[in-house]
Amino acid sequence: MALTQARTMPGVLELLPLDQIAFQRMLDTIRRNYERFGFVPVETPVIEYSSVLLTKTGGETERQVYFVESTGALGKHAESVPELALRFDLTVPLARYVAEHERELSFPFRRYQMQRVYRGERAQRGRFREFYQCDIDVIGKDALSIRYDAELPAVIYSVFRELAIGPFTIQLNNRRLLRGYFESLGIADGEQQMLVLREVDKLDKRGAEYVRETLTGDAFGLSAEVADRILAFVQVRSTSLADALAKLDALGAGPEALEQGRDELKEVLRLIHDFGVPETHFALNFSIARGLDYYTGTVYETTLNEHPQIGSVCSGGRYENLAGQYTKSHLPGVGISIGLTRLYWQLREAGLIGTARSTVDVLVTQMDATKLPAYLALAGELRAAGIATEVVLEEGKLGKQFKYADRAGIRFAVVVGDDELAKHVVTVKDLRRGDQFEVPRAELVKTLRVEIEQAAVMG
RNA sequence: GUGGGCGUAGCUCAGCUGGUAGAGUCCCGGAUUGUGAUUCCGGUUGUCGUGGGUUCGAAUCCCGCCGCCCACCCCA
């Protein structure tokens, strides 16, 4: 019989258990910090009505949406769009969720959501078709204080500090300020401002020359002088809080949007510091523009200082009205998202994270099949003490059992044979260090707890 | 959606100018019936992506198709 090739489609990430454990530890850390800051969990269905997801009718998003058809509906609408689709982010479902449950929710509504989303793009290195987003958003009713714009970086600081993947910088900008500045240069049209923003956003990736050429080219037709001023402007970065405030003040007077954006940014920067984020970990970056659709004010991007090639590991911003497509209520919000699948993948590629130790702490080996009741009793005792324990249930050579433990990433093996029974002791072997010792049977739990604790700290 | 590159063992690849398919690794067994990872010995692993063409003969040369990768677009 011809075998079917066992394979997954490109653009999905599937992990072996020890890697999955490492991934899950990251999810746990993010969740713990989100909850610590008072965000509440929400999950929404993977499948939504197409009509709900596609309200923005952004040509780009529509091209990336996976549609879903039930068997019965297959082929029934050759021309029209299928009724159902997979979500491509968590923000649009959030908008629908808030609009649908508006009267049952408390505002400001602070939710976190960590689920998979789907994008039908051509697979590429570090790009996924199925990936985790870990979002937090704060949604206000009618109005939402700018202070929440400063809270999110505080959460992100807390998350990334605990993830312990090296120094990082949360970079901030303000879309209103950018638009005000463009206006002062005579680029008043909203559409064109968007297009310029999109080019400017490429600065770090493609370089100043590339952006200058595009801006002065036929598509934009800007004068060399204006292009140069834009380039000089977007290269502004701050080195400290005082420096950031000084650079903002140095912008001087200008269109209303510019002054408003500047005031917002100043307040946000000051508050981030008050939230306890060290000024080494946040900075102004006038080239940050972000997603082109809904952001209106503050925008964020977080990068790892020692790995700039990884790019942004977390981004988000302020939006004026989240759910305008679904409700007449005015619901402004601010949100930020960690693309965990990509982050994990990049960190692994860069050698910054390895495999985790197993979730199994101890393997009770089977020295002698007739003593199985003793092994099961021993395992029960360990489990009651909160130690994750596996018992070998099949007969086999001890060497094979150790090999199994080693490959499975289980660090400690417990051996009980005639020698141990006679002496009322248990042999504990540390597979990682390669040594072993005997402990009195009665002290096993206490000893293993200490060993496991140490292993967790020392790695 | 647009442009470029590559398809040989589970994995990484060699095999180039045509002459019956190879290495490392992995896996399995043994050396070692109370000790893994290290060492030594032995063993398994292939429609050479696929269909056609040229040829006495094709993994190798030519064409179609499929798949994958990279870049653009866009984004986490």
mmCIF file of N, CA, C and O in Angstrom, chain A residues 194-233:
data_model
loop_
_atom_site.group_PDB
_atom_site.id
_atom_site.type_symbol
_atom_site.label_atom_id
_atom_site.label_comp_id
_atom_site.label_asym_id
_atom_site.label_seq_id
_atom_site.Cartn_x
_atom_site.Cartn_y
_atom_site.Cartn_z
ATOM 1 N N MET A 194 -0.386 58.721 4.546
ATOM 2 C CA MET A 194 -0.305 57.273 4.773
ATOM 3 C C MET A 194 0.811 56.648 3.941
ATOM 4 O O MET A 194 1.594 55.845 4.432
ATOM 5 N N LEU A 195 0.835 57.032 2.675
ATOM 6 C CA LEU A 195 1.836 56.450 1.781
ATOM 7 C C LEU A 195 3.247 56.835 2.209
ATOM 8 O O LEU A 195 4.170 56.021 2.171
ATOM 9 N N VAL A 196 3.405 58.087 2.627
ATOM 10 C CA VAL A 196 4.717 58.514 3.104
ATOM 11 C C VAL A 196 5.094 57.739 4.363
ATOM 12 O O VAL A 196 6.215 57.266 4.513
ATOM 13 N N LEU A 197 4.104 57.573 5.255
ATOM 14 C CA LEU A 197 4.345 56.812 6.481
ATOM 15 C C LEU A 197 4.845 55.417 6.166
ATOM 16 O O LEU A 197 5.771 54.914 6.787
ATOM 17 N N ARG A 198 4.204 54.807 5.179
ATOM 18 C CA ARG A 198 4.570 53.445 4.823
ATOM 19 C C ARG A 198 6.030 53.371 4.374
ATOM 20 O O ARG A 198 6.761 52.466 4.742
ATOM 21 N N GLU A 199 6.445 54.355 3.617
ATOM 22 C CA GLU A 199 7.837 54.379 3.157
ATOM 23 C C GLU A 199 8.795 54.619 4.314
ATOM 24 O O GLU A 199 9.820 53.974 4.448
ATOM 25 N N VAL A 200 8.390 55.581 5.151
ATOM 26 C CA VAL A 200 9.233 55.951 6.282
ATOM 27 C C VAL A 200 9.439 54.758 7.218
ATOM 28 O O VAL A 200 10.507 54.574 7.794
ATOM 29 N N ASP A 201 8.404 53.936 7.325
ATOM 30 C CA ASP A 201 8.462 52.767 8.188
ATOM 31 C C ASP A 201 9.553 51.798 7.735
ATOM 32 O O ASP A 201 10.026 50.974 8.497
ATOM 33 N N LYS A 202 9.943 51.907 6.484
ATOM 34 C CA LYS A 202 10.963 50.990 5.946
ATOM 35 C C LYS A 202 12.383 51.471 6.226
ATOM 36 O O LYS A 202 13.350 50.803 5.848
ATOM 37 N N LEU A 203 12.485 52.629 6.850
ATOM 38 C CA LEU A 203 13.796 53.254 7.025
ATOM 39 C C LEU A 203 14.828 52.309 7.629
ATOM 40 O O LEU A 203 15.924 52.140 7.088
ATOM 41 N N ASP A 204 14.453 51.688 8.758
ATOM 42 C CA ASP A 204 15.420 50.832 9.445
ATOM 43 C C ASP A 204 15.778 49.613 8.612
ATOM 44 O O ASP A 204 16.874 49.086 8.713
ATOM 45 N N LYS A 205 14.841 49.185 7.777
ATOM 46 C CA LYS A 205 15.045 47.951 7.027
ATOM 47 C C LYS A 205 15.799 48.201 5.718
ATOM 48 O O LYS A 205 16.711 47.472 5.367
ATOM 49 N N ARG A 206 15.397 49.231 4.993
ATOM 50 C CA ARG A 206 15.961 49.450 3.664
ATOM 51 C C ARG A 206 17.025 50.534 3.603
ATOM 52 O O ARG A 206 17.745 50.642 2.614
ATOM 53 N N GLY A 207 17.080 51.406 4.607
ATOM 54 C CA GLY A 207 18.095 52.447 4.619
ATOM 55 C C GLY A 207 17.581 53.763 4.062
ATOM 56 O O GLY A 207 16.602 53.820 3.321
ATOM 57 N N ALA A 208 18.283 54.833 4.445
ATOM 58 C CA ALA A 208 17.844 56.195 4.119
ATOM 59 C C ALA A 208 17.849 56.444 2.616
ATOM 60 O O ALA A 208 16.943 57.088 2.082
ATOM 61 N N GLU A 209 18.868 55.927 1.918
ATOM 62 C CA GLU A 209 18.977 56.197 0.477
ATOM 63 C C GLU A 209 17.773 55.671 -0.284
ATOM 64 O O GLU A 209 17.208 56.337 -1.144
ATOM 65 N N TYR A 210 17.388 54.453 0.073
ATOM 66 C CA TYR A 210 16.255 53.827 -0.596
ATOM 67 C C TYR A 210 15.002 54.668 -0.406
ATOM 68 O O TYR A 210 14.261 54.934 -1.357
ATOM 69 N N VAL A 211 14.776 55.122 0.827
ATOM 70 C CA VAL A 211 13.568 55.888 1.130
ATOM 71 C C VAL A 211 13.613 57.239 0.416
ATOM 72 O O VAL A 211 12.613 57.690 -0.150
ATOM 73 N N ARG A 212 14.788 57.869 0.393
ATOM 74 C CA ARG A 212 14.914 59.162 -0.278
ATOM 75 C C ARG A 212 14.566 59.029 -1.758
ATOM 76 O O ARG A 212 13.815 59.827 -2.324
ATOM 77 N N GLU A 213 15.084 57.981 -2.374
ATOM 78 C CA GLU A 213 14.822 57.774 -3.806
ATOM 79 C C GLU A 213 13.339 57.577 -4.085
ATOM 80 O O GLU A 213 12.795 58.102 -5.052
ATOM 81 N N THR A 214 12.698 56.788 -3.187
ATOM 82 C CA THR A 214 11.266 56.551 -3.384
ATOM 83 C C THR A 214 10.469 57.848 -3.247
ATOM 84 O O THR A 214 9.578 58.133 -4.042
ATOM 85 N N LEU A 215 10.807 58.621 -2.222
ATOM 86 C CA LEU A 215 10.031 59.839 -1.950
ATOM 87 C C LEU A 215 10.189 60.881 -3.055
ATOM 88 O O LEU A 215 9.240 61.603 -3.375
ATOM 89 N N THR A 216 11.378 60.971 -3.631
ATOM 90 C CA THR A 216 11.595 61.968 -4.685
ATOM 91 C C THR A 216 11.239 61.404 -6.061
ATOM 92 O O THR A 216 11.259 62.129 -7.047
ATOM 93 N N GLY A 217 10.914 60.100 -6.085
ATOM 94 C CA GLY A 217 10.586 59.459 -7.362
ATOM 95 C C GLY A 217 9.213 59.867 -7.872
ATOM 96 O O GLY A 217 8.501 60.657 -7.247
ATOM 97 N N ASP A 218 8.839 59.284 -9.004
ATOM 98 C CA ASP A 218 7.585 59.654 -9.673
ATOM 99 C C ASP A 218 6.360 59.409 -8.790
ATOM 100 O O ASP A 218 5.400 60.177 -8.809
ATOM 101 N N ALA A 219 6.399 58.328 -8.015
ATOM 102 C CA ALA A 219 5.227 57.967 -7.234
ATOM 103 C C ALA A 219 4.851 59.060 -6.231
ATOM 104 O O ALA A 219 3.674 59.294 -5.967
ATOM 105 N N PHE A 220 5.850 59.731 -5.672
ATOM 106 C CA PHE A 220 5.571 60.760 -4.669
ATOM 107 C C PHE A 220 5.813 62.171 -5.204
ATOM 108 O O PHE A 220 5.059 63.089 -4.909
ATOM 109 N N GLY A 221 6.879 62.327 -5.941
ATOM 110 C CA GLY A 221 7.163 63.609 -6.539
ATOM 111 C C GLY A 221 7.492 64.710 -5.540
ATOM 112 O O GLY A 221 7.232 65.892 -5.772
ATOM 113 N N LEU A 222 8.061 64.312 -4.399
ATOM 114 C CA LEU A 222 8.431 65.324 -3.419
ATOM 115 C C LEU A 222 9.754 65.966 -3.807
ATOM 116 O O LEU A 222 10.609 65.330 -4.438
ATOM 117 N N SER A 223 9.924 67.209 -3.412
ATOM 118 C CA SER A 223 11.188 67.884 -3.701
ATOM 119 C C SER A 223 12.285 67.280 -2.847
ATOM 120 O O SER A 223 12.027 66.686 -1.796
ATOM 121 N N ALA A 224 13.506 67.441 -3.311
ATOM 122 C CA ALA A 224 14.643 66.901 -2.570
ATOM 123 C C ALA A 224 14.697 67.512 -1.176
ATOM 124 O O ALA A 224 15.026 66.840 -0.201
ATOM 125 N N GLU A 225 14.339 68.779 -1.093
ATOM 126 C CA GLU A 225 14.406 69.462 0.197
ATOM 127 C C GLU A 225 13.412 68.860 1.183
ATOM 128 O O GLU A 225 13.753 68.574 2.332
ATOM 129 N N VAL A 226 12.171 68.618 0.725
ATOM 130 C CA VAL A 226 11.157 68.039 1.597
ATOM 131 C C VAL A 226 11.553 66.621 1.998
ATOM 132 O O VAL A 226 11.445 66.234 3.166
ATOM 133 N N ALA A 227 12.030 65.849 1.029
ATOM 134 C CA ALA A 227 12.462 64.481 1.330
ATOM 135 C C ALA A 227 13.560 64.481 2.385
ATOM 136 O O ALA A 227 13.531 63.671 3.318
ATOM 137 N N ASP A 228 14.506 65.392 2.243
ATOM 138 C CA ASP A 228 15.595 65.472 3.214
ATOM 139 C C ASP A 228 15.091 65.841 4.600
ATOM 140 O O ASP A 228 15.557 65.301 5.606
ATOM 141 N N ARG A 229 14.127 66.748 4.622
ATOM 142 C CA ARG A 229 13.593 67.149 5.930
ATOM 143 C C ARG A 229 12.851 65.980 6.574
ATOM 144 O O ARG A 229 12.964 65.749 7.786
ATOM 145 N N ILE A 230 12.103 65.245 5.761
ATOM 146 C CA ILE A 230 11.404 64.069 6.300
ATOM 147 C C ILE A 230 12.414 63.068 6.845
ATOM 148 O O ILE A 230 12.281 62.556 7.960
ATOM 149 N N LEU A 231 13.453 62.818 6.065
ATOM 150 C CA LEU A 231 14.455 61.833 6.481
ATOM 151 C C LEU A 231 15.166 62.260 7.758
ATOM 152 O O LEU A 231 15.396 61.450 8.655
ATOM 153 N N ALA A 232 15.492 63.555 7.829
ATOM 154 C CA ALA A 232 16.162 64.048 9.035
ATOM 155 C C ALA A 232 15.237 63.889 10.232
ATOM 156 O O ALA A 232 15.654 63.461 11.314
ATOM 157 N N PHE A 233 13.966 64.189 9.993
ATOM 158 C CA PHE A 233 12.980 64.105 11.074
ATOM 159 C C PHE A 233 12.841 62.675 11.589
ATOM 160 O O PHE A 233 12.926 62.429 12.797
#
